[in-house]
Amino acid sequence: MAKIIALNAPAKINLTLDVKYKRPDGYHELETIMHQIDLCDRIILEQDRKITISSNSQQIPIDSNNLAYKAAAELLENYGIKEGVKIFIEKNIPVGAGLAGGSTDAAAVLSGLNRLYDLGAEINDLMPLAANLGSDVPFCLQGGTALATGRGELLQSVHPAHALTVVLVKPSFAVSTAEVYGALNLTLLKDHPDTRELLAAWDRKSLENMALNMINVLESVTINRFPEIGRIKMRLLELGASAVLMSGSGPSVFGLFNSMGKAESARDQMKYIYQDVFLVSSYMGSDR
Ligand code: C5P
């Protein structure tokens, strides 16, 4: 009987995102704190002769353009496995949202295939493959909370100080990460996050102090183009969020709440306006 494995693929939010400079290779040098939340895609892998993808979502490619397909192809080739894999992606994470939905599926395929075919790879063996697939894939593979530098692939774990209560809102449009970075004008940036201060506030479990340093410099591009993002931030603050920020290159916006009651009522209010609203917590699971 063909072996089957099911894995969670959690989304991420960025608690800060700073760009230091544009690199000669075209990427931007980052300093960002990434945090997994328990909004998860579900990935089911089954041994098969070739690589195929299916999904409950019509919004993702189900061919070799899917990052999960590329992850499988790269891993199997690297380990000289002549077999394939049947990949089912239960999509729950909004697409094109700044939540690393595609990257986390790819990361789950790397670690799932490692188990499915008993490859015996350690996470460090898989990291170069992950980085090759995309800047967010290494973090998605490692999980938890991390300070990411380089183009996002150099990771330092941040210890899990506390579980966050997060209301996440994805407006109806999607944005292209490459376009957002392409439109970033570093000379116009006035505010940068103080990442050390943010981490100190995280250690002290102080949402109020975290809020002071929760800055995402990519908002300088997206809020100009899509004022809706600024309006969601304002609304979440009015509804009692202690801190609000756009995640990654957007357009998802999240608010951190110091009480479940406030978070529930904010979620309910936002649901009147937006279809994709989620009340989630930090992701604490581990099936890797
Ligand atoms: O690495 P990934 O393929 O996810 O990146 C998508 C695009 O985002 C890149 O082609 C690049 O334009 C931009 N990017 C960047 N600097 C980073 C990460 C991504 O400019 N650190």
CSV table of N, CA and C in Angstrom, one decimal, residues 71 74-76 78-79 110 124-134 137-138 141:
chain,number,residue,atom,x,y,z
A,71,ALA,N,9.2,22.1,-5.1
A,71,ALA,CA,9.9,21.6,-3.9
A,71,ALA,C,10.0,20.1,-4.0
A,74,GLU,N,12.6,19.2,-6.7
A,74,GLU,CA,14.0,19.5,-6.3
A,74,GLU,C,14.5,18.4,-5.3
A,75,LEU,N,13.7,18.1,-4.3
A,75,LEU,CA,14.1,17.2,-3.3
A,75,LEU,C,14.3,15.8,-3.8
A,76,LEU,N,13.4,15.3,-4.7
A,76,LEU,CA,13.5,14.0,-5.2
A,76,LEU,C,14.7,13.8,-6.1
A,78,ASN,N,17.5,15.7,-5.9
A,78,ASN,CA,18.6,15.8,-5.0
A,78,ASN,C,19.0,14.5,-4.4
A,79,TYR,N,18.0,13.7,-4.0
A,79,TYR,CA,18.2,12.5,-3.3
A,79,TYR,C,18.2,11.3,-4.2
A,110,LEU,N,8.8,19.6,1.5
A,110,LEU,CA,10.1,19.2,1.8
A,110,LEU,C,10.2,18.3,3.0
A,124,ASN,N,18.9,21.1,8.6
A,124,ASN,CA,20.0,21.9,8.0
A,124,ASN,C,20.3,21.4,6.5
A,125,ASP,N,20.1,20.1,6.3
A,125,ASP,CA,20.3,19.6,4.9
A,125,ASP,C,19.2,20.2,4.0
A,126,LEU,N,18.0,20.4,4.5
A,126,LEU,CA,16.9,20.9,3.6
A,126,LEU,C,17.0,22.4,3.4
A,127,MET,N,17.7,23.1,4.3
A,127,MET,CA,17.7,24.6,4.2
A,127,MET,C,18.2,25.2,2.9
A,128,PRO,N,19.3,24.7,2.3
A,128,PRO,CA,19.7,25.2,1.0
A,128,PRO,C,18.6,25.0,-0.1
A,129,LEU,N,17.9,23.9,-0.1
A,129,LEU,CA,16.9,23.6,-1.0
A,129,LEU,C,15.7,24.6,-0.8
A,130,ALA,N,15.4,24.8,0.5
A,130,ALA,CA,14.3,25.8,0.8
A,130,ALA,C,14.7,27.2,0.3
A,131,ALA,N,15.9,27.6,0.6
A,131,ALA,CA,16.3,29.0,0.2
A,131,ALA,C,16.2,29.1,-1.3
A,132,ASN,N,16.6,28.1,-2.0
A,132,ASN,CA,16.5,28.1,-3.5
A,132,ASN,C,15.1,28.3,-4.0
A,133,LEU,N,14.1,27.8,-3.2
A,133,LEU,CA,12.7,27.9,-3.7
A,133,LEU,C,12.1,29.2,-3.5
A,134,GLY,N,12.6,29.9,-2.4
A,134,GLY,CA,12.0,31.3,-2.2
A,134,GLY,C,12.5,31.8,-0.8
A,137,VAL,N,10.8,30.4,2.4
A,137,VAL,CA,10.6,29.0,2.6
A,137,VAL,C,11.5,28.5,3.8
A,138,PRO,N,12.7,29.0,3.9
A,138,PRO,CA,13.5,28.5,5.1
A,138,PRO,C,12.8,28.7,6.4
A,141,LEU,N,10.1,26.3,7.0
A,141,LEU,CA,10.6,25.0,7.3
A,141,LEU,C,11.0,25.0,8.8
